[in-house]
Short mmCIF file of C-alpha atoms in Angstrom, two decimals:
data_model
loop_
_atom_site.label_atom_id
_atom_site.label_comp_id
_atom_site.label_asym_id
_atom_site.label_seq_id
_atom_site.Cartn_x
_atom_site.Cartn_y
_atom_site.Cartn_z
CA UNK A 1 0.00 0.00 0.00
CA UNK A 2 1.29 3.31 -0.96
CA UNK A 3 2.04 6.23 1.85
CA UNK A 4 -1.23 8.34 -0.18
CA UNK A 5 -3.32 5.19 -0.13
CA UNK A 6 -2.65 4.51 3.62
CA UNK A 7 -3.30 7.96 4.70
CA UNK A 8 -7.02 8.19 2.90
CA UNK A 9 -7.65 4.61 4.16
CA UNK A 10 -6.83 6.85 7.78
CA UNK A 11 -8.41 9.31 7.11
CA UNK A 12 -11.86 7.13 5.83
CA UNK A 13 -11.45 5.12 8.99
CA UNK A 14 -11.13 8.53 11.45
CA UNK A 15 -14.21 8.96 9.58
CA UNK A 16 -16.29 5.47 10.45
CA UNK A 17 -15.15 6.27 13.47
CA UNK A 18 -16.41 9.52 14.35
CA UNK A 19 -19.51 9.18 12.64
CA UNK A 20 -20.20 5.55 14.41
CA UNK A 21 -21.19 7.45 17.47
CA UNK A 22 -17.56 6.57 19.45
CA UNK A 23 -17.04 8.13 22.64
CA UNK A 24 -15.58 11.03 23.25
CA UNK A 25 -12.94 12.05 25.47
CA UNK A 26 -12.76 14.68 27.78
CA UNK A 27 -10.66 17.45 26.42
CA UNK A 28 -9.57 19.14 29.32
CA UNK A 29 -10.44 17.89 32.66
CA UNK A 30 -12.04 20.32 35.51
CA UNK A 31 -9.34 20.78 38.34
CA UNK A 32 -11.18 19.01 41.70
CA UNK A 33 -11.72 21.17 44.46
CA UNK A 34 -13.76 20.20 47.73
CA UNK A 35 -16.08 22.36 49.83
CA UNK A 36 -17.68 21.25 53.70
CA UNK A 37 -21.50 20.30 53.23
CA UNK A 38 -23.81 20.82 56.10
CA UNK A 39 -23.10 18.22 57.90
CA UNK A 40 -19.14 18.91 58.53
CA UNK A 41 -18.32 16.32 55.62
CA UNK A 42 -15.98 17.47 52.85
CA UNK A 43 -17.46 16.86 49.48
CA UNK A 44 -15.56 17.09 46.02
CA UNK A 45 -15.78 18.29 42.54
CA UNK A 46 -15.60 14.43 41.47
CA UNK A 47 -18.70 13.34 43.29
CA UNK A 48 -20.67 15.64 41.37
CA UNK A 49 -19.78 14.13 38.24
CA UNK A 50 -23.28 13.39 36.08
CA UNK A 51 -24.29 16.65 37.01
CA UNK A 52 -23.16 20.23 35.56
CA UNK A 53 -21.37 22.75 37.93
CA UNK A 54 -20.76 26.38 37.45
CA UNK A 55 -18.12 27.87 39.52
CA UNK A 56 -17.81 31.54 40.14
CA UNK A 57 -14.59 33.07 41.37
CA UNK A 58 -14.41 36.31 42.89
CA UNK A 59 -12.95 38.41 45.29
CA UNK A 60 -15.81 38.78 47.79
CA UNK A 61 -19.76 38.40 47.64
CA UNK A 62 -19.81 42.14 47.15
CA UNK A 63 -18.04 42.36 44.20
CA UNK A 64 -19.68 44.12 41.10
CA UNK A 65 -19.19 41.20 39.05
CA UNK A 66 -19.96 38.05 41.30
CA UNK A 67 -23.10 40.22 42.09
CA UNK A 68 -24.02 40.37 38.56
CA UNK A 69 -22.93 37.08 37.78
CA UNK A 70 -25.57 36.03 40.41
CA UNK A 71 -28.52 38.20 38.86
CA UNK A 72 -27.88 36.35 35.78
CA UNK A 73 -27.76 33.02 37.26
CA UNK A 74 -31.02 33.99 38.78
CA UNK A 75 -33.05 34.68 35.47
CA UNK A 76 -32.79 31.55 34.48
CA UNK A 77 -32.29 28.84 38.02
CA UNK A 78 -35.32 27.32 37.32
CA UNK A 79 -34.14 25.79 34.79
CA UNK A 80 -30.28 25.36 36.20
CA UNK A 81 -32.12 23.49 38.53
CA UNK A 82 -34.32 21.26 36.72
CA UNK A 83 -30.67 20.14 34.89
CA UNK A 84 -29.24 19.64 38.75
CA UNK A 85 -26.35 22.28 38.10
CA UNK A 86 -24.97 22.84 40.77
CA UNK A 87 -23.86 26.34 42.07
CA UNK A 88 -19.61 26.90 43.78
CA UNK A 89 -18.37 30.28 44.79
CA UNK A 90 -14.85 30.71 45.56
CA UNK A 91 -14.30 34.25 47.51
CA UNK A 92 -10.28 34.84 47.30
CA UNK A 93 -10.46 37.39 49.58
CA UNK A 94 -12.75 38.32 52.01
CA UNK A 95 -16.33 35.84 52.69
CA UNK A 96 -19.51 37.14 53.12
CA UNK A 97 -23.11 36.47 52.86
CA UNK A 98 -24.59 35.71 48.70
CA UNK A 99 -27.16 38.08 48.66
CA UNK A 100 -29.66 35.83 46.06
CA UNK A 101 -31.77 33.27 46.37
CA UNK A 102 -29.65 30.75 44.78
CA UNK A 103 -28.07 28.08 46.68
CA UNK A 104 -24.38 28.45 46.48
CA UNK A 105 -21.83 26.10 48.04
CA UNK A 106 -18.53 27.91 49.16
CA UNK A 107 -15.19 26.36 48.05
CA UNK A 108 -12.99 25.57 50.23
CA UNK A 109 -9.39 27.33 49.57
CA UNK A 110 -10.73 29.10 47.37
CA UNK A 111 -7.31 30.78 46.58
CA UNK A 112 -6.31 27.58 45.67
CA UNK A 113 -9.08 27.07 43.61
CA UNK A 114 -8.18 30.35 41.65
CA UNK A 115 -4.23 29.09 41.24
CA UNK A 116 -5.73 25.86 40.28
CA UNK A 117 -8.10 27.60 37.28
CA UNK A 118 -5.70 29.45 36.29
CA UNK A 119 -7.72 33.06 37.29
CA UNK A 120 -5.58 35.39 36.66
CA UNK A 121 -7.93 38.82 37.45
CA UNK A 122 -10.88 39.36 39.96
CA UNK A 123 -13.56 37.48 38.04
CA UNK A 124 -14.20 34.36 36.33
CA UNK A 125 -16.63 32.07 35.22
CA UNK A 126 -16.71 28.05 34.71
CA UNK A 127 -19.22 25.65 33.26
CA UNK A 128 -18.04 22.39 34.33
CA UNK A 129 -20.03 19.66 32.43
CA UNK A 130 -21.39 16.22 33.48
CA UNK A 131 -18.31 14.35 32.36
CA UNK A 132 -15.99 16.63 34.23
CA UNK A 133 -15.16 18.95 31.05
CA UNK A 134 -14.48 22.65 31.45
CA UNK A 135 -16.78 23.26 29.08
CA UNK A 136 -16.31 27.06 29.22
CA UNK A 137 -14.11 29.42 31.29
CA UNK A 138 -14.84 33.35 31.00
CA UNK A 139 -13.77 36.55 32.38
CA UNK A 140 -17.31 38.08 31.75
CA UNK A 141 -20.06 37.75 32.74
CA UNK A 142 -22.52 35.33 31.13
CA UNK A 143 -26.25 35.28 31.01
CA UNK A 144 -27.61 33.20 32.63
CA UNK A 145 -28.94 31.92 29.05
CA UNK A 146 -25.80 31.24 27.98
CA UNK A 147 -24.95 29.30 30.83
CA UNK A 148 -27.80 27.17 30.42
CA UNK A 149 -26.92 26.80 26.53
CA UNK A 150 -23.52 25.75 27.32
CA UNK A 151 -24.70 22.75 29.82
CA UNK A 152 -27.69 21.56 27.38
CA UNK A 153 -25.06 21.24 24.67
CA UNK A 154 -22.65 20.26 26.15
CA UNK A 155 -20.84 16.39 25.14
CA UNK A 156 -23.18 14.48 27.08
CA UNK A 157 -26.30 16.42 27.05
CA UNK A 158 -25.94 15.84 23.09
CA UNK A 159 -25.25 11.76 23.36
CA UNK A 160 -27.87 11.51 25.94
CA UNK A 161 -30.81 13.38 24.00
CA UNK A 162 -29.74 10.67 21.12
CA UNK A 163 -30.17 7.93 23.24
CA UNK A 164 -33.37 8.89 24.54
CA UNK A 165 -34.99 9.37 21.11
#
């Protein structure tokens, strides 16, 4: 077999491949973090896998940002909710009380949560997907129809809507 039949015999097999409905693989992997639930037990980023996470990092609760962050989020956590995402806030610098009627869970080191996403200003935004993919990462603020876009198209939210037709 010559070198330009063996590479379109590749390429037509990359092909079969992809369009056999193969899994795919994570791209780039969520860092874990953990956070204390109610009862005093730590809980990680891991055990939420199968549902989608959206983790806000931010200075304080007070800052312009997180606050509109959180307005944006609020438009639309109905329907956050009815996918099971669930809501992290990572304060690097001063805690405080989340002045919205979303639940938030508070990260725990959260400035090592920031080193670990790479934040490199006062603000950012993840969408961590069901399979553990950072799915988006943002310095802006996004609506919080854009948020829900990102999870319901998201890798697994596509393969799953397949299966279920």
């Amino acid at each position: 077999m010559t070198t330009g039949h063996f590479r379109r015999w590749l390429v037509f097999a990359f092909c079969c491949l992809v369009l056999s409905g193969a899994e795919a693989n994570v791209v780039r992997w969520a860092p874990d973090f953990s956070w204390l639930k109610s009862g005093g037990n730590r809980a990680t980023l891991k055990s939420l896998r199968g549902q989608p996470v959206v983790l806000v990092v931010a200075p304080s609760p007070r800052h312009g940002k997180f606050r509109k962050q959180a307005k944006q989020l609020q438009r639309t956590y109905q329907l956050l909710g009815n996918d099971k995402a669930v809501m992290v806030a990572a304060f690097t610098q001063e805690p405080g009380v989340i002045r919205s009627n979303i639940p938030f869970v508070l990260a725990a080191n959260p400035a090592a949560v920031a080193q670990s996403y790479g934040v490199a200003g006062d603000f950012a935004i993840f969408v961590i997907g069901r399979d553990g993919n950072l799915d988006e990462i943002s310095d802006r603020v996004l609506s919080g129809q854009r948020v829900l876009d990102i999870i319901n198209n998201s890798f697994v939210a596509q393969r799953d809507s397949r299966r279920a037709e």
